Every structure is written in structure tokens, then in C-alpha cells.
Short mmCIF file of C-alpha atoms and ligand atoms in Angstrom, two decimals:
data_model
loop_
_atom_site.label_atom_id
_atom_site.label_comp_id
_atom_site.label_asym_id
_atom_site.label_seq_id
_atom_site.Cartn_x
_atom_site.Cartn_y
_atom_site.Cartn_z
CA UNK A 19 0.16 0.13 0.10
CA UNK A 20 1.18 3.46 -1.17
CA UNK A 21 0.66 6.16 1.74
CA UNK A 22 0.06 9.61 -0.26
CA UNK A 23 -0.29 13.18 1.38
CA UNK A 24 0.21 15.18 -1.60
CA UNK A 25 -3.00 15.50 -3.82
CA UNK A 26 -1.27 15.76 -7.21
CA UNK A 27 0.92 12.62 -6.24
CA UNK A 28 -2.31 10.89 -5.60
CA UNK A 29 -3.96 12.11 -8.80
CA UNK A 30 -0.74 10.82 -10.90
CA UNK A 31 -1.07 7.42 -9.46
CA UNK A 32 -4.67 7.28 -10.28
CA UNK A 33 -4.31 8.44 -13.79
CA UNK A 34 -1.39 5.95 -14.66
CA UNK A 35 -4.00 3.30 -13.02
CA UNK A 36 -6.58 4.20 -15.65
CA UNK A 37 -4.12 4.76 -18.22
CA UNK A 38 -3.06 0.94 -17.45
CA UNK A 39 -7.05 -0.03 -18.06
CA UNK A 40 -7.24 -0.49 -14.22
CA UNK A 41 -10.36 0.93 -12.81
CA UNK A 42 -10.67 2.71 -9.22
CA UNK A 43 -12.99 2.30 -5.91
CA UNK A 44 -12.83 5.05 -3.46
CA UNK A 45 -13.71 4.88 0.27
CA UNK A 46 -13.73 8.48 1.85
CA UNK A 47 -13.24 8.37 5.70
CA UNK A 48 -12.50 10.50 8.84
CA UNK A 49 -10.37 7.62 9.94
CA UNK A 50 -10.59 5.94 13.63
CA UNK A 51 -11.46 2.53 11.99
CA UNK A 52 -14.08 0.37 13.33
CA UNK A 53 -16.14 -2.70 11.87
CA UNK A 54 -18.25 -0.33 9.55
CA UNK A 55 -15.15 1.21 7.88
CA UNK A 56 -13.88 -2.26 7.17
CA UNK A 57 -16.93 -3.35 5.68
CA UNK A 58 -16.89 -0.50 3.35
CA UNK A 59 -13.20 -1.08 2.58
CA UNK A 60 -13.89 -4.98 1.95
CA UNK A 61 -17.09 -4.11 -0.21
CA UNK A 62 -15.22 -1.66 -2.32
CA UNK A 63 -12.20 -3.98 -2.54
CA UNK A 64 -14.50 -6.35 -4.66
CA UNK A 65 -15.74 -3.60 -6.98
CA UNK A 66 -12.36 -2.41 -8.86
CA UNK A 67 -8.91 -3.35 -9.52
CA UNK A 68 -7.60 -0.75 -7.46
CA UNK A 69 -8.63 0.46 -3.92
CA UNK A 70 -8.14 4.18 -2.85
CA UNK A 71 -8.87 5.04 0.84
CA UNK A 72 -8.79 8.58 2.25
CA UNK A 73 -8.25 9.57 5.53
CA UNK A 74 -9.00 13.13 6.43
CA UNK A 75 -10.44 14.95 9.15
CA UNK A 76 -12.09 17.49 7.12
CA UNK A 77 -12.32 20.92 9.09
CA UNK A 78 -14.92 22.27 6.34
CA UNK A 79 -17.37 20.09 8.06
CA UNK A 80 -17.33 20.79 11.42
CA UNK A 81 -18.99 24.08 12.87
CA UNK A 82 -17.24 26.14 15.30
CA UNK A 83 -18.47 24.45 18.53
CA UNK A 84 -17.95 20.89 17.05
CA UNK A 85 -15.33 18.30 17.97
CA UNK A 86 -13.10 19.14 15.15
CA UNK A 87 -10.00 19.23 17.67
CA UNK A 88 -11.22 16.22 19.98
CA UNK A 89 -12.17 13.85 17.09
CA UNK A 90 -10.52 10.59 17.64
CA UNK A 91 -7.23 10.02 15.76
CA UNK A 92 -5.09 6.81 15.12
CA UNK A 93 -3.14 7.31 11.75
CA UNK A 94 -0.72 4.45 12.45
CA UNK A 95 -3.74 1.89 13.33
CA UNK A 96 -5.79 3.04 10.62
CA UNK A 97 -3.21 2.76 8.02
CA UNK A 98 -2.64 -1.11 9.24
CA UNK A 99 -6.14 -1.50 8.89
CA UNK A 100 -6.44 -0.29 5.50
CA UNK A 101 -3.48 -2.25 4.02
CA UNK A 102 -5.04 -5.26 5.46
CA UNK A 103 -8.33 -4.51 3.77
CA UNK A 104 -6.24 -4.73 0.54
CA UNK A 105 -6.12 -0.87 -0.34
CA UNK A 106 -3.59 0.18 -2.84
CA UNK A 107 -3.40 3.65 -1.84
CA UNK A 108 -4.10 5.31 1.23
CA UNK A 109 -4.67 9.37 1.07
CA UNK A 110 -3.61 11.42 4.31
CA UNK A 111 -3.54 14.83 3.19
CA UNK A 112 -2.94 18.06 5.68
CA UNK A 113 -5.54 20.30 5.81
CA UNK A 114 -3.50 22.96 4.00
CA UNK A 115 -2.81 20.31 1.19
CA UNK A 116 -6.38 20.50 0.73
CA UNK A 117 -7.67 23.96 1.39
CA UNK A 118 -5.57 27.06 0.31
CA UNK A 119 -5.67 29.98 2.84
CA UNK A 120 -8.11 31.73 0.16
CA UNK A 121 -10.18 28.82 -0.50
CA UNK A 122 -13.25 30.35 -1.87
CA UNK A 123 -15.50 27.50 -3.77
CA UNK A 124 -17.83 25.19 -2.21
CA UNK A 125 -20.24 22.94 -3.50
CA UNK A 126 -23.95 22.83 -1.90
CA UNK A 127 -26.98 20.76 -2.26
CA UNK A 128 -29.17 23.01 -0.20
CA UNK A 129 -32.64 21.41 -0.69
CA UNK A 130 -31.33 18.13 0.86
CA UNK A 131 -29.20 19.88 3.56
CA UNK A 132 -31.43 22.10 5.23
CA UNK A 133 -33.46 19.09 7.27
CA UNK A 134 -32.13 16.33 9.49
CA UNK A 135 -28.69 16.92 10.38
CA UNK A 136 -28.56 19.97 8.47
CA UNK A 137 -30.64 21.85 10.64
CA UNK A 138 -28.01 22.03 13.51
CA UNK A 139 -25.02 21.80 11.39
CA UNK A 140 -25.64 24.33 8.86
CA UNK A 141 -22.25 24.16 7.16
CA UNK A 142 -21.87 20.42 7.49
CA UNK A 143 -23.17 19.20 4.47
CA UNK A 144 -21.27 22.29 2.34
CA UNK A 145 -18.19 21.10 3.58
CA UNK A 146 -18.93 17.35 2.98
CA UNK A 147 -19.80 17.74 -0.71
CA UNK A 148 -16.94 20.01 -1.29
CA UNK A 149 -14.39 17.70 0.01
CA UNK A 150 -15.94 14.56 -1.54
CA UNK A 151 -15.84 16.29 -5.01
CA UNK A 152 -12.52 17.08 -4.71
CA UNK A 153 -11.70 13.24 -3.90
CA UNK A 154 -13.82 12.25 -6.68
CA UNK A 155 -11.65 14.65 -9.09
CA UNK A 156 -8.37 13.88 -7.81
CA UNK A 157 -8.80 10.12 -8.03
CA UNK A 158 -11.55 9.72 -10.99
CA UNK A 159 -12.95 7.14 -8.95
CA UNK A 160 -15.29 4.40 -11.11
CA UNK A 161 -17.33 3.82 -8.15
CA UNK A 162 -16.99 5.32 -4.28
CA UNK A 163 -18.82 3.57 -1.10
CA UNK A 164 -20.41 5.27 2.01
CA UNK A 165 -22.20 4.02 4.87
CA UNK A 166 -26.04 4.10 5.19
CA UNK A 167 -25.85 5.29 8.76
CA UNK A 168 -25.01 9.04 7.37
CA UNK A 169 -28.18 8.37 5.13
CA UNK A 170 -28.63 12.13 4.29
CA UNK A 171 -24.97 12.46 3.36
CA UNK A 172 -25.26 9.71 0.97
CA UNK A 173 -28.43 11.02 -0.59
CA UNK A 174 -27.02 14.58 -0.99
CA UNK A 175 -23.48 12.99 -2.45
CA UNK A 176 -25.67 10.85 -5.00
CA UNK A 177 -27.70 14.09 -5.59
CA UNK A 178 -24.28 16.12 -6.26
CA UNK A 179 -22.95 13.49 -8.59
CA UNK A 180 -25.86 13.32 -10.53
CA UNK A 181 -26.49 16.72 -11.00
CA UNK A 182 -23.08 18.03 -11.86
CA UNK A 183 -22.54 14.62 -14.12
CA UNK A 184 -19.62 13.17 -12.01
CA UNK A 185 -19.63 9.45 -13.41
CA UNK A 186 -18.53 8.07 -10.28
CA UNK A 187 -21.20 5.18 -9.28
CA UNK A 188 -22.17 5.94 -5.84
CA UNK A 189 -23.03 2.69 -3.39
CA UNK A 190 -24.31 2.84 -0.19
CA UNK A 191 -23.62 -0.04 2.26
CA UNK A 192 -25.97 -1.00 5.13
CA UNK A 193 -24.89 0.22 9.03
CA UNK A 194 -22.86 -2.12 10.79
CA UNK A 195 -24.04 -2.49 14.33
CA UNK A 196 -22.58 -3.89 17.59
CA UNK A 197 -24.15 -7.07 18.69
CA UNK A 198 -26.56 -4.81 20.97
CA UNK A 199 -27.86 -2.86 17.92
CA UNK A 200 -25.92 0.37 18.54
CA UNK A 201 -24.66 1.75 15.04
CA UNK A 202 -20.97 1.56 14.79
CA UNK A 203 -19.44 5.40 15.04
CA UNK A 204 -15.98 6.73 15.60
CA UNK A 205 -17.85 9.05 18.21
CA UNK A 206 -19.09 5.98 20.63
CA UNK A 207 -15.72 6.63 22.10
CA UNK A 208 -17.21 9.66 23.69
CA UNK A 209 -19.63 7.41 25.59
CA UNK A 210 -19.35 6.75 29.17
CA UNK A 211 -20.01 3.10 30.48
CA UNK A 212 -23.57 4.01 31.50
CA UNK A 213 -24.31 6.07 28.30
CA UNK A 214 -23.20 3.12 26.33
CA UNK A 215 -25.31 0.69 28.34
CA UNK A 216 -28.62 2.39 27.41
CA UNK A 217 -27.36 3.87 23.57
CA UNK A 218 -28.88 0.68 21.92
CA UNK A 219 -32.32 1.96 22.91
CA UNK A 220 -31.82 4.31 20.07
CA UNK A 221 -32.23 1.44 17.61
CA UNK A 222 -34.75 -0.16 19.89
CA UNK A 223 -37.29 2.63 19.46
CA UNK A 224 -36.49 2.86 15.70
CA UNK A 225 -37.34 -0.92 15.59
CA UNK A 226 -40.39 -0.41 17.49
CA UNK A 227 -41.48 2.41 15.02
CA UNK A 228 -41.04 0.01 12.10
CA UNK A 229 -43.19 -2.73 13.70
CA UNK A 230 -45.93 -0.42 14.52
CA UNK A 231 -45.41 0.83 10.63
CA UNK A 232 -45.49 -2.51 9.21
CA UNK A 233 -48.65 -3.28 11.43
CA UNK A 234 -50.48 -0.69 9.68
CA UNK A 235 -49.66 2.78 11.73
CA UNK A 236 -49.60 5.06 8.90
CA UNK A 237 -49.47 8.51 11.01
CA UNK A 238 -46.03 9.94 11.18
CA UNK A 239 -46.89 12.11 14.25
CA UNK A 240 -47.94 8.85 15.98
CA UNK A 241 -44.89 6.76 14.93
CA UNK A 242 -42.68 9.68 16.55
CA UNK A 243 -44.42 9.87 19.77
CA UNK A 244 -43.95 6.44 20.22
CA UNK A 245 -40.06 6.71 19.72
CA UNK A 246 -39.92 9.83 21.93
CA UNK A 247 -41.77 7.85 24.59
CA UNK A 248 -39.26 4.76 24.25
CA UNK A 249 -36.35 7.03 24.72
CA UNK A 250 -38.10 9.27 27.62
CA UNK A 251 -38.48 5.76 29.68
CA UNK A 252 -35.55 4.00 28.39
CA UNK A 253 -32.73 6.25 27.66
CA UNK A 254 -31.87 8.25 30.63
CA UNK A 255 -29.67 11.46 29.69
CA UNK A 256 -30.62 11.30 25.77
CA UNK A 257 -31.56 14.38 24.20
CA UNK A 258 -33.18 14.16 20.98
CA UNK A 259 -31.56 16.70 18.65
CA UNK A 260 -34.08 15.70 15.90
CA UNK A 261 -36.42 12.75 14.65
CA UNK A 262 -38.06 12.91 11.44
CA UNK A 263 -39.82 10.80 8.89
CA UNK A 264 -38.76 11.58 5.28
CA UNK A 265 -38.96 10.44 1.90
CA UNK A 266 -35.60 8.36 1.47
CA UNK A 267 -34.64 10.18 -1.86
CA UNK A 268 -35.86 13.68 -1.47
CA UNK A 269 -35.75 14.03 2.28
CA UNK A 270 -38.75 16.03 2.32
CA UNK A 271 -40.92 15.26 5.45
CA UNK A 272 -43.84 12.96 5.56
CA UNK A 273 -46.91 13.48 7.69
CA UNK A 274 -48.35 9.86 6.21
CA UNK A 275 -46.36 6.79 5.68
CA UNK A 276 -47.88 5.39 2.48
CA UNK A 277 -44.96 4.73 0.65
CA UNK A 278 -41.08 4.86 1.11
CA UNK A 279 -40.42 6.34 4.21
CA UNK A 280 -37.22 6.73 6.29
CA UNK A 281 -37.28 7.59 10.03
CA UNK A 282 -34.24 9.29 10.79
CA UNK A 283 -32.79 10.88 14.18
CA UNK A 284 -29.64 12.32 15.98
CA UNK A 285 -29.65 11.98 19.82
CA UNK A 286 -27.10 13.92 22.34
CA UNK A 287 -25.79 11.21 24.76
CA UNK A 288 -23.16 13.12 26.93
CA UNK A 289 -20.57 14.35 25.00
CA UNK A 290 -21.62 12.39 21.94
CA UNK A 291 -24.15 13.11 19.20
CA UNK A 292 -25.20 9.89 17.87
CA UNK A 293 -27.17 9.25 14.41
CA UNK A 294 -29.29 6.48 13.53
CA UNK A 295 -31.91 5.73 10.81
CA UNK A 296 -34.59 3.12 9.73
CA UNK A 297 -36.55 2.52 6.58
CA UNK A 298 -40.10 1.97 7.62
CA UNK A 299 -41.30 1.17 4.16
CA UNK A 300 -39.24 0.92 1.00
O1 LIG B 428 -18.67 10.12 6.64
C1 LIG B 428 -17.69 10.75 6.57
O2 LIG B 428 -16.51 9.97 7.27
C2 LIG B 428 -17.14 11.94 5.90
O3 LIG B 428 -18.17 12.90 5.99
C3 LIG B 428 -16.56 11.92 4.56
C4 LIG B 428 -17.71 11.47 3.79
C5 LIG B 428 -15.19 10.90 4.74
C6 LIG B 428 -16.39 13.37 4.14
O4 LIG B 428 -15.25 13.91 4.99
#
């Protein structure tokens, strides 16, 4: 596995692979790998001749009071994991190599970024889209793999790629979970033992809502009330940031669940802000 810190050196290697007729899969990450990242890499490994993994804690997607400084990092361990998962290249740029001091160009999909996580993280998806498009342009990736835990992110990236005629195919992988159902996240490391013990109730409540939808409940308000009551009883300390039912592609809020519907949430638990989602109907 080659390690690149210089964007132009990575781009040159990717051009050489393409010139040799080799296609490229990309897994963009911010590091501190868990089994969910390994699943993305393992899946991507099977999609193309060459696998590029990027590891960049992208400052542009963190708001002023967010956890950019404290975001967990372990480059040595991550590099060993990427290599063991068959990466041909690991791209680990410094922020200055990705953003000039007078960087002024942003990519936005405001219609899809206004709700859900975007409501409390107003610049987040602008930062995500900008860095992901940079990665697509640098690598010329034929395919890129993202996790469905960040449902809104993959929906926005899909729309960005469609609207800008980016030829990279976007593949989404199901959320990887701990045995008790908690969605894997690098931020789970912020949880105290007591918070970790109750955190699976986030998912348990979403499953109860899906069961209710499958049993015939179509009223979005009642489905959300069921989840909030579950958390009030079984998730001590949990502060819902949002709980919404939306169309899975347009991300527009739904009042009635009579077709494709996604329930998505973010919950603050101690220092962690945890997100999860479930398809109520597909
Ligand atoms: O999902 C993430 O880890 C990040 O948002 C991404 C896609 C790597 C962009 O920085």
C-alpha cells in the first residue's frame, strides 16, 4: 500500500492506473476505523482493480463549536487496517494541502441539506460535498462507497454526483452495528459506560416504530411519539436533536407513511451526538 499526502501525487498515480486500464474504487473516511469502515473497504475491494482509501478529518464540515480538535485519531492503526483490507493507496493529506488559505469555492445541495442533521449543522454538508467532490476529481474514482448510517450524506452526495454529471457510481452499504444494535461510529468512544449501556435504546425505539408501521400505523406524528416515549422511559440522559420521517430520496418530511419512508434521528448522549435511521417502508 502506498501512502500519499500530496493530492497531485495521488492524482498522478490514479491517472496511471486508469491509463493501464485499471478501474478505481474510493472509500472516503475520517479515520479511527471500526468494523463499519472495514465493511466499506472490503466491499469496495471487490468493486474495482484498485482501492483508494482517504483518511482526512475535513475541517470544512465541522462547525465552530463542534469536535474538530477532539475528533479521535489513530493514523498508525488506521493505516495498518487499510492495508489489511487491501487498499492500494491511503491518502492522508494535511488540511493545508486540501484548502488554500483563500479557498473560496463550495459545493452545496441546499434543498437536501436544510433538514435533519443540516438543521443543527448548517455548514456540515457544504463541507462534505466540497471535500468529496475534490476526492472524486483527484482520484477519478469509478465507484465510491459510503455508509447508510449517514443516510442524508449519501443522499446528498448521490444528488450532487447526478446534478454535476460526476461519472463516479455511488454505492451505499448497510449500517454496521454492535451486537446490541448500536450503530458503529467513531464517536461512540465519547460514551461513558453508563451511556454506552443505554445507547442501544436509540435503535430499539426505531425498530418499535418500524414494527408499528408494518402493523399498519401510517400517522407520522404517532410513530414519532412512540419513539420519543420509548426514549423518555429507557434512554436516561438522551436529548433528541431531531426525529423525522422523510422520503428516502427527496428527504422531504412526510405526514403519512403510505410509501417509501425513512425515520432518521440524532440524539445527544453526554458528549456524543449519535445518529441512526431505519426504513419504515421501502
Ligand atoms: O462520512 C465521513 O466520514 C465524512 O463525512 C466523509 C464522507 C469522509 C467526508 O469527509
